[in-house]
PDB file of C-alpha atoms and ligand atoms in Angstrom:
ATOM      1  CA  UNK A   2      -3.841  10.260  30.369  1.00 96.00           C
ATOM      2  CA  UNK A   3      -3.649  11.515  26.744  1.00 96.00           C
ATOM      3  CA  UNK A   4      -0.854  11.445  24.682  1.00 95.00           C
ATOM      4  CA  UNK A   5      -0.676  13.621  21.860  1.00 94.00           C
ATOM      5  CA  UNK A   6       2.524  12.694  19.187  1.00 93.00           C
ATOM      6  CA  UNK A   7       2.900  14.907  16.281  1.00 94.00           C
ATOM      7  CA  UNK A   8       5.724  15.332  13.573  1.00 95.00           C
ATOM      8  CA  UNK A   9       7.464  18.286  12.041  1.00 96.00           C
ATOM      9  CA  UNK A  10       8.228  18.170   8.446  1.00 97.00           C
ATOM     10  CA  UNK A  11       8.735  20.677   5.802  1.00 98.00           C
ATOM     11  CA  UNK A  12       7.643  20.646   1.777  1.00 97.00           C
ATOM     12  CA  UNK A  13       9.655  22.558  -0.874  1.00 98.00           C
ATOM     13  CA  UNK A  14       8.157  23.041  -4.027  1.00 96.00           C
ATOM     14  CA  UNK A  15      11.744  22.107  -5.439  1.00 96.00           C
ATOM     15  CA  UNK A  16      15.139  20.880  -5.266  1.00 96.00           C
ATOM     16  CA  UNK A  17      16.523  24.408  -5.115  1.00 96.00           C
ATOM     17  CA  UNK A  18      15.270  24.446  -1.449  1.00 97.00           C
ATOM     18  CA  UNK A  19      17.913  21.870  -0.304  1.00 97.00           C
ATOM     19  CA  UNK A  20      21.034  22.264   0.784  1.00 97.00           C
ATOM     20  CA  UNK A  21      23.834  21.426  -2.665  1.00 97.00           C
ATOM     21  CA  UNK A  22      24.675  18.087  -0.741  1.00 98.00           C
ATOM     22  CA  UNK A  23      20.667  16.866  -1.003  1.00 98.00           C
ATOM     23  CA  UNK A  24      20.662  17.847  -4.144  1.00 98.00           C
ATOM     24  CA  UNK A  25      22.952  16.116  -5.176  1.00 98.00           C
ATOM     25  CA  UNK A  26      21.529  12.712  -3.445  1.00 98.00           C
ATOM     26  CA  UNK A  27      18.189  13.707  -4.964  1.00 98.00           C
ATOM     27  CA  UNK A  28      19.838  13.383  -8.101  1.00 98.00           C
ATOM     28  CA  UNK A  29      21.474  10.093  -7.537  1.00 98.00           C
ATOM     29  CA  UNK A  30      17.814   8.564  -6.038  1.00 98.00           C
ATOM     30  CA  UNK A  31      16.424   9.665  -9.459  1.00 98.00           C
ATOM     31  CA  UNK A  32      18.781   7.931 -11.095  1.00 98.00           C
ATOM     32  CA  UNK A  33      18.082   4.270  -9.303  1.00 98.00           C
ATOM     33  CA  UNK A  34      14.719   4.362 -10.485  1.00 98.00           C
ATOM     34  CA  UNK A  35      16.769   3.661 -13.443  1.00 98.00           C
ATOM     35  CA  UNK A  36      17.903   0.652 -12.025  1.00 98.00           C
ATOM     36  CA  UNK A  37      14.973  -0.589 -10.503  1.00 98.00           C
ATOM     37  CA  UNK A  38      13.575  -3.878 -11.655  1.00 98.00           C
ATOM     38  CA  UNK A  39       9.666  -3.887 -11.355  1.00 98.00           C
ATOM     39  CA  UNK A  40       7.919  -6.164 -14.092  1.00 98.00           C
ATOM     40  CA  UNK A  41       5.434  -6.558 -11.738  1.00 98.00           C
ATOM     41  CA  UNK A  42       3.741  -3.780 -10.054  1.00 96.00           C
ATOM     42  CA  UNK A  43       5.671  -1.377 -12.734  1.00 96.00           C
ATOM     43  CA  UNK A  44       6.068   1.003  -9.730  1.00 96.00           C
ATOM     44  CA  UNK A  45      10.174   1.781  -9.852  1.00 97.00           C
ATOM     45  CA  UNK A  46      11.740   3.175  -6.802  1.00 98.00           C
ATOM     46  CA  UNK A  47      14.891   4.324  -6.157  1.00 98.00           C
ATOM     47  CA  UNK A  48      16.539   5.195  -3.015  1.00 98.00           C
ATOM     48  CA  UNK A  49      20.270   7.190  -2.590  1.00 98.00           C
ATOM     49  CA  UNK A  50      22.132   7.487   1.046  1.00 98.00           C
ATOM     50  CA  UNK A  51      24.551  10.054   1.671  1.00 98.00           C
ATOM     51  CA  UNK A  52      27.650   8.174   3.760  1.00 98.00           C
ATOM     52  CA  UNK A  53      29.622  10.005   6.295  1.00 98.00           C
ATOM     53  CA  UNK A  54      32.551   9.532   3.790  1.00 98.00           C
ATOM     54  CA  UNK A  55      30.503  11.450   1.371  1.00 98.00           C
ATOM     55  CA  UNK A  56      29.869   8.204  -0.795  1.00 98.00           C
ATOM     56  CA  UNK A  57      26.571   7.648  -2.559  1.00 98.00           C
ATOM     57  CA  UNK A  58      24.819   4.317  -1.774  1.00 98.00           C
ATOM     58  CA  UNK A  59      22.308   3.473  -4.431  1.00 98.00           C
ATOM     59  CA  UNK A  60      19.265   0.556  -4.234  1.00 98.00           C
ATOM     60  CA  UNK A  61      16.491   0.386  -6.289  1.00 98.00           C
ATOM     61  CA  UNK A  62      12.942  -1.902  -5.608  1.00 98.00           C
ATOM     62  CA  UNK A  63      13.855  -5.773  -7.049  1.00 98.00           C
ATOM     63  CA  UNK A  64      10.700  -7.770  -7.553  1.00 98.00           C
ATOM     64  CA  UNK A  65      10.288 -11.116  -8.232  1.00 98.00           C
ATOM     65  CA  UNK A  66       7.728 -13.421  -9.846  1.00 98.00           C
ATOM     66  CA  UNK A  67       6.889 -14.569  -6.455  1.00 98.00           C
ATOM     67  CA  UNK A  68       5.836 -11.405  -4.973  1.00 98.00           C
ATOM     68  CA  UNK A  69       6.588 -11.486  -1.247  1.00 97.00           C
ATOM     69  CA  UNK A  70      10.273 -12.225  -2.466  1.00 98.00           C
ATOM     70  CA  UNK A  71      10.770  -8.271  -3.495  1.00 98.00           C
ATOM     71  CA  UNK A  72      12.673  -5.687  -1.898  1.00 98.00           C
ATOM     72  CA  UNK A  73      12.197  -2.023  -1.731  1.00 98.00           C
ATOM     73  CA  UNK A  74      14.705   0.224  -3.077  1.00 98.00           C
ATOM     74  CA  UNK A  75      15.261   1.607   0.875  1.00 98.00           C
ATOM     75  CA  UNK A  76      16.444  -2.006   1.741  1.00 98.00           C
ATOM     76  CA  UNK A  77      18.414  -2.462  -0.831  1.00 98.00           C
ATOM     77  CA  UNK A  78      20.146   0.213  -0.162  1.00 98.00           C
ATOM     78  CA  UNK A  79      20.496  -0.048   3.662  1.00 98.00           C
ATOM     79  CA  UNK A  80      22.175  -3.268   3.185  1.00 98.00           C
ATOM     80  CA  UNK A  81      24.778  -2.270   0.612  1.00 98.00           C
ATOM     81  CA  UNK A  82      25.454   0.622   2.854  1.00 98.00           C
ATOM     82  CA  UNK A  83      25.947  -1.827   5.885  1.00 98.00           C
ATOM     83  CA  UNK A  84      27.725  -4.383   3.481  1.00 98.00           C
ATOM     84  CA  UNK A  85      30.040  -1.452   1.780  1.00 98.00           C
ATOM     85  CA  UNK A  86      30.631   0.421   4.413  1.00 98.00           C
ATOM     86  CA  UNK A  87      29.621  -0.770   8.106  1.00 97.00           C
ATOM     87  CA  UNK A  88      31.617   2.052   9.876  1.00 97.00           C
ATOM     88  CA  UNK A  89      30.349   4.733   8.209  1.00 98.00           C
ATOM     89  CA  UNK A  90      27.187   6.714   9.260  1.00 98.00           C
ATOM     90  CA  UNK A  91      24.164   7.363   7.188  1.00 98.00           C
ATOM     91  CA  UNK A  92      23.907  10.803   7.014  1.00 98.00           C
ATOM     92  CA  UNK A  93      20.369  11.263   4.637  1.00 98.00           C
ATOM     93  CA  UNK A  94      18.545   9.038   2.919  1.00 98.00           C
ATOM     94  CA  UNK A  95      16.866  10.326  -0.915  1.00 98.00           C
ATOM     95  CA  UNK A  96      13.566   8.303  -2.118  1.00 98.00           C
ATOM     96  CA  UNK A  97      12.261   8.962  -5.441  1.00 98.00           C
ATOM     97  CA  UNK A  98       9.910   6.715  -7.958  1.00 97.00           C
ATOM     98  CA  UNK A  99       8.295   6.510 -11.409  1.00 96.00           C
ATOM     99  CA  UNK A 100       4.784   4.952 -12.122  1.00 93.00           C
ATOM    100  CA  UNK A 101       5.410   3.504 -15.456  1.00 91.00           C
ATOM    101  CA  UNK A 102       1.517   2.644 -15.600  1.00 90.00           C
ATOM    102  CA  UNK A 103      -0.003   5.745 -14.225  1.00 74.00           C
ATOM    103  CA  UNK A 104       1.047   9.254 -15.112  1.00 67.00           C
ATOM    104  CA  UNK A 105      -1.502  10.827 -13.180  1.00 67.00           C
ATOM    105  CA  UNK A 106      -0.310   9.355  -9.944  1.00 69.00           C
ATOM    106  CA  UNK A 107       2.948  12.150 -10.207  1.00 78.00           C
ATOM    107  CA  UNK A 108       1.844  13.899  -7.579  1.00 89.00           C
ATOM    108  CA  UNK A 109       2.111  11.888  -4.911  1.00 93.00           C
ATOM    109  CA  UNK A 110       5.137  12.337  -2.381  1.00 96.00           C
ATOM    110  CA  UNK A 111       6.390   8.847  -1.979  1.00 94.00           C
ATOM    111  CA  UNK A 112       6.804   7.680   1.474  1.00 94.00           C
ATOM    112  CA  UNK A 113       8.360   4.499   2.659  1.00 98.00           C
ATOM    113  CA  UNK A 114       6.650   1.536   3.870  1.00 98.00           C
ATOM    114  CA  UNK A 115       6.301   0.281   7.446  1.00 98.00           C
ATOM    115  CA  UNK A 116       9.162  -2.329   6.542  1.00 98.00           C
ATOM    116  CA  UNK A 117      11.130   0.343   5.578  1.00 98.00           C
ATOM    117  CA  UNK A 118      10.635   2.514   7.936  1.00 98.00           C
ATOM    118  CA  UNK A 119      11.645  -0.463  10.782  1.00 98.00           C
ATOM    119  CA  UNK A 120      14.452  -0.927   8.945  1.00 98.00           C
ATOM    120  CA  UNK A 121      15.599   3.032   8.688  1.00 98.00           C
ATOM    121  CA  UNK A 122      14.466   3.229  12.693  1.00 97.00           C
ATOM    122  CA  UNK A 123      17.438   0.606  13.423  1.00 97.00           C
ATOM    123  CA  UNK A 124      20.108   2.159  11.315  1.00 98.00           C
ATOM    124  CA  UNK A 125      19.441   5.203  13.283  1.00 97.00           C
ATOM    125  CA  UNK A 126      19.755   3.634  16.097  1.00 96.00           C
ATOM    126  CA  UNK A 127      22.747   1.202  15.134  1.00 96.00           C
ATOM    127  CA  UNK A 128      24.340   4.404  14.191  1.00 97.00           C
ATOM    128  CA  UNK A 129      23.100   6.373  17.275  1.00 97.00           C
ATOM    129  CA  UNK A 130      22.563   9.466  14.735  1.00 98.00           C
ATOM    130  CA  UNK A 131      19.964  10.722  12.874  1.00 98.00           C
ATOM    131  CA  UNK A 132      19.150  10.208   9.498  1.00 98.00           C
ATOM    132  CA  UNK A 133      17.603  13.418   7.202  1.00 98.00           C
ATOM    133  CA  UNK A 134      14.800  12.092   4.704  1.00 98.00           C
ATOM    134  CA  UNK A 135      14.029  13.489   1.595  1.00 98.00           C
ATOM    135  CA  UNK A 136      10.449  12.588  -0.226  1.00 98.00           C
ATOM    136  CA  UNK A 137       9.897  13.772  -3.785  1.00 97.00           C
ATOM    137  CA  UNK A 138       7.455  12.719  -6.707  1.00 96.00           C
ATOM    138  CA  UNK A 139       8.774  12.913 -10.466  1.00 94.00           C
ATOM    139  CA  UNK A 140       7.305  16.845 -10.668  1.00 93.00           C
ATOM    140  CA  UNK A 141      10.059  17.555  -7.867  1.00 92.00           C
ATOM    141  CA  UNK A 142       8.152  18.674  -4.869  1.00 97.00           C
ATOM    142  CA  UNK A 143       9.961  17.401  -1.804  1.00 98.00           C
ATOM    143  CA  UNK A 144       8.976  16.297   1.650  1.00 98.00           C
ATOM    144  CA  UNK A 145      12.011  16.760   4.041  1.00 98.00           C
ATOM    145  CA  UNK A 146      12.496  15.568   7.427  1.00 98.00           C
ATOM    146  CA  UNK A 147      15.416  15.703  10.496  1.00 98.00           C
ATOM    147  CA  UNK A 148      14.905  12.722  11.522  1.00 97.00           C
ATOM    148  CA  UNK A 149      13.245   9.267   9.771  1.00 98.00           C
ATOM    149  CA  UNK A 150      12.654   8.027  13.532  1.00 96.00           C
ATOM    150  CA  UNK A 151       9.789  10.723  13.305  1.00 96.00           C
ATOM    151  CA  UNK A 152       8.141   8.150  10.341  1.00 97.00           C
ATOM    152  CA  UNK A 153       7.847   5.585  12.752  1.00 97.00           C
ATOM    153  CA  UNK A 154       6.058   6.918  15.895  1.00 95.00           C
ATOM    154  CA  UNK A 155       5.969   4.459  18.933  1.00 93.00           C
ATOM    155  CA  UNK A 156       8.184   1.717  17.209  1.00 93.00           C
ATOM    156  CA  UNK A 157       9.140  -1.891  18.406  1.00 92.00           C
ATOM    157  CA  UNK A 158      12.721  -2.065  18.403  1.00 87.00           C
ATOM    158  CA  UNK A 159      15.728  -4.068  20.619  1.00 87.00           C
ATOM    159  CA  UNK A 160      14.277  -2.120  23.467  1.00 86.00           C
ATOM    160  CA  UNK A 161      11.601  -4.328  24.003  1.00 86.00           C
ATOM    161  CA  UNK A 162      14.121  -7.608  24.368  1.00 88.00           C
TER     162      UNK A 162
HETATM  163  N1  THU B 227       8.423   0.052  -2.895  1.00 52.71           N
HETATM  164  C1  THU B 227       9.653   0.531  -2.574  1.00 52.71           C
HETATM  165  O1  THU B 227      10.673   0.169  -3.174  1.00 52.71           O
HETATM  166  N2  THU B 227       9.730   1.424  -1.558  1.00 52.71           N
HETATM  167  C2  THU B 227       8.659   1.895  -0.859  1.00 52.71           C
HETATM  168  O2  THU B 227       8.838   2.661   0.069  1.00 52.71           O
HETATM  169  C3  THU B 227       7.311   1.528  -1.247  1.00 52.71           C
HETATM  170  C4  THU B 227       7.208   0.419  -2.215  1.00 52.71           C
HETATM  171  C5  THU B 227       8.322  -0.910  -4.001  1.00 52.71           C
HETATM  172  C6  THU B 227       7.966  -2.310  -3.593  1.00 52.71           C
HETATM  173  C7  THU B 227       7.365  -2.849  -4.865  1.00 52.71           C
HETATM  174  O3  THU B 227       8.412  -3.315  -5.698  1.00 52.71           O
HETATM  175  C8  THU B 227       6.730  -1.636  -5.520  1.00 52.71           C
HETATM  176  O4  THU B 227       7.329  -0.497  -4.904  1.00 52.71           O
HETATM  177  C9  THU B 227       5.232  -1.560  -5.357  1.00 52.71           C
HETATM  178  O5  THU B 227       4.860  -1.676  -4.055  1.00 52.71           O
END
């Protein structure tokens, strides 16, 4: 038997595209690059959640001098959105970066890491609704999906207990 999985997703060449309430969390990702602490890998990434309250959740990537002690900016903010806010629902989730070493990378969409993606798979399922992800690079081309469960394509999870 074959399987065949595929994803839908949709780019927009800019933040006009989205709806005023994306926008808006766009904004606030691109701002907690700001806040991102990367000595390291200069690679600053910053990550905004839109609440069901209609809060802002900000994280940004924290690195430390020994490496596998980092966080990305997505888990950051996951957890001060559970720690803030545990009965509210995640309604998006904004991911934006800046490559302090390597201008020419700008093109790139940023997408979240496996970890990340785990971690975004169980809030949507803690919350038992879907999360909307927004990709961008600094030119402002946007990846946008329904649903971050689609990132994460036959995923372990509690199921498996
Ligand atoms: N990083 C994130 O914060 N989010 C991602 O989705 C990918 C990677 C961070 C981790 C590390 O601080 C730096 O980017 C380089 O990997």
């Amino acid at each position: 038997m074959k399987i065949e999985l595929s994803i839908e997703y949709q780019i927009f060449e800019s933040d006009q595209e989205l709806e005023e309430d994306l926008q808006e969390l766009l904004k606030a990702s691109k701002e907690a690059v700001k806040l991102s602490y990367a000595p390291y890998s200069k690679f600053h990434v910053g990550a905004a959640l839109l609440m069901s309250n209609r809060e802002i959740v900000k994280g940004s990537n924290q690195e430390n001098a020994s490496f596998p002690a980092g966080i990305c900016a997505e888990r950051v903010a996951l957890s001060a959105a559970s720690s803030f806010y545990p009965n509210e629902k995640i309604m998006a989730v904004a991911i934006s970066y800046h490559n302090s070493t390597d201008d020419s990378s700008t093109e790139n969409i940023l997408s979240p890491c496996g970890i990340c993606r785990q971690s975004l798979l169980e809030a949507t399922q803690r919350q038992q609704a879907h999360i909307k992800v927004i990709l961008s690079n600094p030119q402002g081309k946007i990846i946008y999906l329904k649903n971050a469960d689609d990132l994460l394509p036959l995923a372990f999870s509690s199921d498996h207990f």
